[in-house]
Coordinates of N, CA, C and O and ligand atoms in Angstrom, one line a residue:
M1290 N 2.5 1.1 -10.0 CA 1.0 0.7 -10.4 C 0.1 1.0 -9.3 O 0.5 1.0 -8.1
K1291 N -1.1 1.6 -9.7 CA -1.9 1.9 -8.8 C -2.4 0.8 -8.0 O -2.4 -0.5 -8.4
N1292 N -2.7 0.9 -6.7 CA -3.4 -0.2 -5.8 C -4.7 -0.6 -6.1 O -5.7 0.0 -5.7
I1293 N -4.7 -1.6 -7.1 CA -6.0 -2.0 -7.6 C -6.5 -3.4 -6.9 O -5.6 -4.2 -6.9
K1294 N -7.7 -3.4 -6.6 CA -8.4 -4.6 -6.1 C -8.1 -5.9 -6.8 O -8.3 -5.7 -8.3
G1295 N -7.7 -6.8 -6.3 CA -7.4 -8.1 -7.2 C -6.0 -8.2 -7.8 O -5.9 -9.2 -8.4
R1296 N -5.3 -7.2 -7.8 CA -3.8 -6.9 -8.3 C -3.8 -7.6 -9.8 O -3.3 -8.5 -10.2
P1297 N -4.5 -6.8 -10.7 CA -4.5 -7.1 -12.2 C -3.1 -7.2 -12.7 O -2.1 -6.7 -12.2
D1298 N -3.0 -8.2 -13.7 CA -1.6 -8.5 -14.4 C -1.1 -7.2 -15.1 O 0.1 -6.9 -15.2
I1299 N -2.2 -6.6 -15.7 CA -1.8 -5.4 -16.5 C -2.9 -4.2 -16.2 O -4.1 -4.4 -16.0
F1300 N -2.5 -2.9 -16.1 CA -3.3 -1.9 -16.1 C -2.9 -0.9 -17.1 O -1.9 -0.4 -17.2
I1301 N -4.0 -0.4 -17.8 CA -3.8 0.7 -18.8 C -4.8 1.7 -18.3 O -6.0 1.6 -18.0
E1302 N -4.1 3.0 -18.4 CA -4.8 4.1 -18.0 C -6.0 4.4 -18.9 O -5.9 4.1 -20.1
P1303 N -7.0 4.9 -18.5 CA -7.5 5.3 -17.2 C -8.0 4.0 -16.3 O -8.0 4.2 -15.1
N1304 N -8.5 3.3 -16.9 CA -9.4 2.2 -16.2 C -9.5 0.7 -16.7 O -10.3 0.1 -16.2
I1305 N -8.5 0.4 -17.5 CA -8.7 -1.1 -18.1 C -7.7 -1.8 -17.2 O -6.5 -1.7 -17.0
V1306 N -8.3 -3.0 -16.8 CA -7.5 -3.9 -16.0 C -7.5 -5.4 -16.7 O -8.9 -5.8 -17.1
I1307 N -6.5 -6.0 -16.8 CA -6.3 -7.4 -17.4 C -5.7 -8.2 -16.5 O -4.9 -8.0 -15.9
F1308 N -6.6 -9.3 -16.5 CA -6.1 -10.6 -15.8 C -5.9 -11.7 -16.7 O -6.5 -12.1 -17.5
S1309 N -4.6 -12.3 -16.4 CA -4.4 -13.6 -16.9 C -4.8 -14.6 -16.0 O -4.2 -14.7 -14.9
D1310 N -5.6 -15.5 -16.2 CA -6.1 -16.2 -15.4 C -5.4 -17.7 -15.7 O -5.8 -18.5 -16.7
G1311 N -4.7 -18.3 -14.6 CA -4.1 -19.6 -14.9 C -5.2 -20.8 -15.0 O -6.0 -20.7 -14.1
C1312 N -5.1 -21.6 -15.9 CA -6.0 -22.6 -16.2 C -6.5 -23.5 -14.8 O -7.5 -23.8 -14.5
W1313 N -5.3 -23.8 -14.1 CA -5.4 -24.8 -12.9 C -6.1 -24.0 -11.8 O -6.9 -24.3 -11.2
W1314 N -5.3 -22.8 -11.6 CA -5.5 -22.1 -10.3 C -7.1 -21.4 -10.4 O -7.8 -21.4 -9.4
H1315 N -7.6 -21.2 -11.7 CA -9.0 -20.7 -11.6 C -9.9 -21.5 -12.1 O -11.0 -21.4 -12.4
G1316 N -9.7 -22.8 -12.2 CA -10.6 -23.8 -12.6 C -11.1 -23.9 -14.0 O -12.2 -23.9 -14.2
C1317 N -10.4 -23.7 -14.9 CA -10.8 -23.8 -16.3 C -11.3 -25.1 -16.7 O -10.8 -26.2 -16.6
E1318 N -12.6 -25.0 -17.2 CA -13.2 -26.2 -17.5 C -12.8 -27.0 -18.8 O -13.2 -28.0 -19.0
K1319 N -12.4 -26.2 -19.5 CA -11.7 -26.6 -20.9 C -10.5 -27.5 -20.7 O -10.4 -28.5 -21.4
C1320 N -9.7 -27.1 -19.8 CA -8.4 -27.8 -19.5 C -8.4 -28.7 -18.4 O -7.5 -29.7 -18.4
Y1321 N -9.4 -28.7 -17.4 CA -9.5 -29.6 -16.4 C -10.8 -30.0 -16.0 O -11.8 -29.5 -16.3
N1322 N -10.8 -31.3 -15.4 CA -11.9 -32.0 -15.4 C -12.9 -31.5 -14.5 O -12.7 -31.0 -13.2
R1323 N -14.1 -30.9 -14.8 CA -15.0 -30.1 -14.1 C -15.8 -31.0 -13.1 O -16.3 -30.4 -12.2
N1324 N -15.6 -32.4 -13.1 CA -16.3 -33.1 -12.2 C -15.2 -33.5 -11.1 O -15.9 -34.1 -10.0
K1325 N -14.2 -33.1 -11.1 CA -13.3 -33.4 -10.0 C -13.2 -32.1 -9.1 O -12.6 -30.9 -9.6
F1326 N -13.9 -32.1 -7.9 CA -13.9 -31.1 -7.1 C -12.6 -30.8 -6.5 O -11.8 -31.6 -6.0
N1327 N -12.3 -29.5 -6.4 CA -11.0 -28.9 -5.8 C -11.2 -27.5 -5.1 O -11.7 -26.6 -5.7
I1328 N -11.1 -27.6 -3.9 CA -11.4 -26.5 -3.0 C -10.5 -25.2 -3.3 O -11.1 -24.2 -3.2
R1329 N -9.4 -25.3 -3.8 CA -8.6 -24.1 -4.2 C -9.2 -23.6 -5.4 O -9.1 -22.3 -5.5
Q1330 N -9.6 -24.4 -6.4 CA -10.1 -23.8 -7.4 C -11.4 -23.1 -7.2 O -11.8 -22.1 -7.6
L1331 N -12.4 -23.7 -6.3 CA -13.6 -23.1 -5.8 C -13.3 -21.8 -5.2 O -14.0 -20.8 -5.6
K1332 N -12.3 -21.7 -4.4 CA -12.0 -20.4 -3.8 C -11.6 -19.5 -4.6 O -12.0 -18.3 -4.7
S1333 N -10.7 -19.7 -5.6 CA -10.5 -18.8 -6.8 C -11.5 -18.3 -7.4 O -11.6 -17.1 -7.8
K1334 N -12.5 -19.2 -7.8 CA -13.8 -18.8 -8.6 C -14.6 -17.7 -7.8 O -15.1 -16.6 -8.3
I1335 N -14.7 -18.2 -6.6 CA -15.5 -17.1 -5.5 C -14.9 -15.8 -5.4 O -15.4 -14.8 -5.7
R1336 N -13.5 -15.9 -5.3 CA -12.7 -14.7 -5.2 C -12.8 -13.9 -6.3 O -12.9 -12.7 -6.5
D1337 N -12.7 -14.6 -7.5 CA -12.8 -13.8 -8.8 C -14.2 -13.1 -9.0 O -14.1 -12.0 -9.5
I1338 N -15.1 -13.7 -8.6 CA -16.6 -13.1 -8.9 C -16.6 -11.8 -7.9 O -16.9 -10.8 -8.5
F1339 N -16.1 -11.9 -6.6 CA -16.1 -11.0 -5.7 C -15.3 -9.6 -6.4 O -16.0 -8.5 -6.2
I1340 N -14.2 -9.9 -6.8 CA -13.2 -8.9 -7.1 C -13.6 -8.2 -8.5 O -13.7 -6.9 -8.4
I1341 N -14.2 -9.1 -9.5 CA -14.6 -8.4 -10.5 C -15.8 -7.6 -10.4 O -16.1 -6.5 -11.1
A1342 N -16.8 -8.0 -9.6 CA -17.9 -7.2 -9.4 C -17.5 -6.0 -8.7 O -18.1 -4.8 -9.0
K1343 N -16.5 -6.0 -7.7 CA -16.1 -4.6 -7.2 C -15.5 -3.8 -8.0 O -15.6 -2.4 -8.2
L1344 N -14.8 -4.2 -9.1 CA -14.1 -3.5 -10.0 C -15.1 -2.8 -11.0 O -14.7 -1.6 -11.3
I1345 N -15.9 -3.6 -11.5 CA -17.0 -3.1 -12.4 C -17.6 -2.1 -11.6 O -18.0 -1.0 -12.3
E1346 N -18.1 -2.2 -10.4 CA -19.0 -1.2 -9.6 C -18.0 0.0 -9.6 O -18.6 1.2 -9.4
N1347 N -16.6 0.1 -9.5 CA -15.8 1.0 -9.6 C -15.4 1.6 -10.9 O -14.4 2.3 -11.2
D1348 N -16.1 1.4 -12.1 CA -15.9 1.7 -13.3 C -14.8 1.2 -13.9 O -14.1 1.9 -15.0
Y1349 N -14.1 0.2 -13.6 CA -13.0 -0.6 -14.3 C -13.5 -1.3 -15.6 O -14.7 -1.9 -15.4
K1350 N -12.9 -1.2 -16.5 CA -13.2 -2.2 -17.6 C -12.3 -3.3 -17.4 O -11.1 -3.4 -17.3
V1351 N -13.1 -4.5 -17.1 CA -12.1 -5.8 -16.6 C -12.1 -6.6 -17.9 O -13.1 -7.1 -18.5
L1352 N -10.7 -7.1 -18.3 CA -10.7 -7.9 -19.2 C -10.0 -9.3 -18.7 O -9.0 -9.1 -17.9
R1353 N -10.7 -10.5 -18.8 CA -9.9 -11.7 -18.1 C -9.5 -12.7 -19.5 O -10.5 -13.1 -20.3
F1354 N -8.5 -13.2 -19.3 CA -7.9 -14.1 -20.4 C -7.4 -15.5 -19.8 O -6.7 -15.5 -18.8
W1355 N -8.0 -16.5 -20.3 CA -7.6 -18.0 -19.9 C -6.1 -18.2 -20.4 O -5.6 -17.6 -21.4
E1356 N -5.2 -18.7 -19.5 CA -3.9 -19.2 -19.8 C -3.9 -19.9 -21.2 O -3.0 -19.4 -22.1
H1357 N -4.8 -20.7 -21.5 CA -4.9 -21.5 -22.6 C -5.1 -20.6 -23.9 O -4.6 -20.7 -25.0
D1358 N -5.8 -19.4 -23.8 CA -6.1 -18.5 -24.8 C -4.7 -17.7 -25.3 O -4.5 -17.4 -26.3
I1359 N -4.2 -17.2 -24.0 CA -2.9 -16.5 -24.2 C -1.8 -17.4 -25.1 O -1.0 -16.8 -25.8
N1360 N -1.8 -18.7 -24.6 CA -0.9 -19.4 -25.4 C -1.3 -19.7 -26.6 O -0.3 -19.9 -27.5
N1361 N -2.6 -20.0 -27.0 CA -2.9 -20.6 -28.4 C -3.5 -19.5 -29.2 O -3.6 -19.8 -30.3
N1362 N -4.3 -18.4 -28.6 CA -5.0 -17.6 -29.6 C -4.4 -16.1 -29.2 O -5.3 -15.3 -28.9
F1363 N -3.3 -15.8 -29.2 CA -2.8 -14.7 -28.8 C -3.3 -13.3 -29.6 O -3.5 -12.3 -29.0
E1364 N -3.6 -13.5 -30.7 CA -3.9 -12.4 -31.6 C -5.3 -12.2 -31.3 O -5.7 -10.9 -31.2
E1365 N -6.2 -13.0 -30.9 CA -7.5 -12.7 -30.5 C -7.4 -11.9 -29.2 O -8.3 -11.0 -28.9
V1366 N -6.5 -12.4 -28.3 CA -6.4 -11.7 -26.9 C -5.9 -10.2 -27.3 O -6.6 -9.4 -26.6
L1367 N -5.1 -10.1 -28.1 CA -4.6 -8.7 -28.5 C -5.8 -7.9 -29.2 O -5.8 -6.7 -28.6
D1368 N -6.4 -8.6 -30.0 CA -7.7 -7.7 -30.6 C -8.6 -7.2 -29.5 O -8.9 -6.1 -29.5
E1369 N -8.8 -8.2 -28.5 CA -9.6 -7.6 -27.6 C -9.2 -6.6 -26.6 O -10.0 -5.6 -26.3
I1370 N -7.9 -6.5 -26.3 CA -7.2 -5.4 -25.7 C -7.3 -4.2 -26.5 O -7.8 -3.2 -25.9
I1371 N -6.9 -4.3 -27.7 CA -7.0 -3.1 -28.5 C -8.4 -2.6 -28.7 O -8.6 -1.4 -28.6
F1372 N -9.4 -3.4 -28.7 CA -10.8 -3.0 -28.8 C -11.1 -2.2 -27.6 O -11.9 -1.0 -27.7
A1373 N -10.8 -2.7 -26.3 CA -11.1 -2.1 -25.2 C -10.4 -0.7 -25.1 O -11.1 0.2 -24.6
I1374 N -9.1 -0.6 -25.6 CA -8.6 0.7 -25.6 C -9.1 1.8 -26.5 O -9.5 2.9 -26.1
N1375 N -9.7 1.3 -27.7 CA -10.3 2.2 -28.7 C -11.5 2.6 -28.1 O -11.8 3.9 -28.4
E1376 N -12.2 1.7 -27.5 CA -13.6 2.0 -26.8 C -13.3 3.0 -25.8 O -14.2 3.9 -25.9
R1377 N -12.3 3.0 -25.0 CA -12.1 4.0 -24.1 C -11.9 5.5 -24.7 O -12.2 6.4 -24.3
K1378 N -11.1 5.3 -25.8 CA -10.6 6.6 -26.4 C -12.1 7.2 -27.2 O -12.1 8.4 -26.9
I1379 N -12.9 6.4 -27.5 CA -14.0 7.0 -28.1 C -15.0 7.6 -26.9 O -15.4 8.7 -27.1
K1380 N -15.0 6.9 -25.8 CA -15.8 7.3 -24.8 C -15.3 8.6 -24.2 O -16.0 9.4 -23.8
D1381 N -13.9 8.6 -24.2 CA -13.3 9.9 -23.7 C -13.5 11.3 -24.6 O -13.7 12.2 -24.0
K1382 N -13.7 11.0 -25.9 CA -13.7 12.0 -26.8 C -15.5 12.5 -26.7 O -15.6 13.6 -26.8
I1383 N -16.3 11.7 -26.5 CA -17.7 12.0 -26.3 C -18.1 12.2 -24.7 O -19.2 12.7 -24.6
G1384 N -17.1 12.2 -23.8 CA -17.4 12.5 -22.6 C -18.3 11.5 -21.8 O -18.9 12.0 -21.0
V1385 N -18.1 10.2 -22.0 CA -19.0 9.3 -21.2 C -18.1 8.6 -20.3 O -17.0 8.1 -20.4
Ligands
LIG793 ZN1 -7.7 -23.5 -20.0

């Protein structure tokens, strides 16, 4: 795999990067108490913002999925990935 900033979990040529964000590590507010401060989660959130901004700046299409969505709404996750692939194909056809 290409050496891509942030080491995405999945890379689809030419520019789609997919991250699976663990709910605890990335501070999911749906699964964990948002009032409980945790320095590791804060560091992850800051790192995520920095990495995603860099990837977008370098023309990557970034998809991020929460662990709870992968576990509970996998069809929606797949739909979003397929949509991004089709969008890329259309852009390639019209040369964008
Ligand atoms: Zn979650």
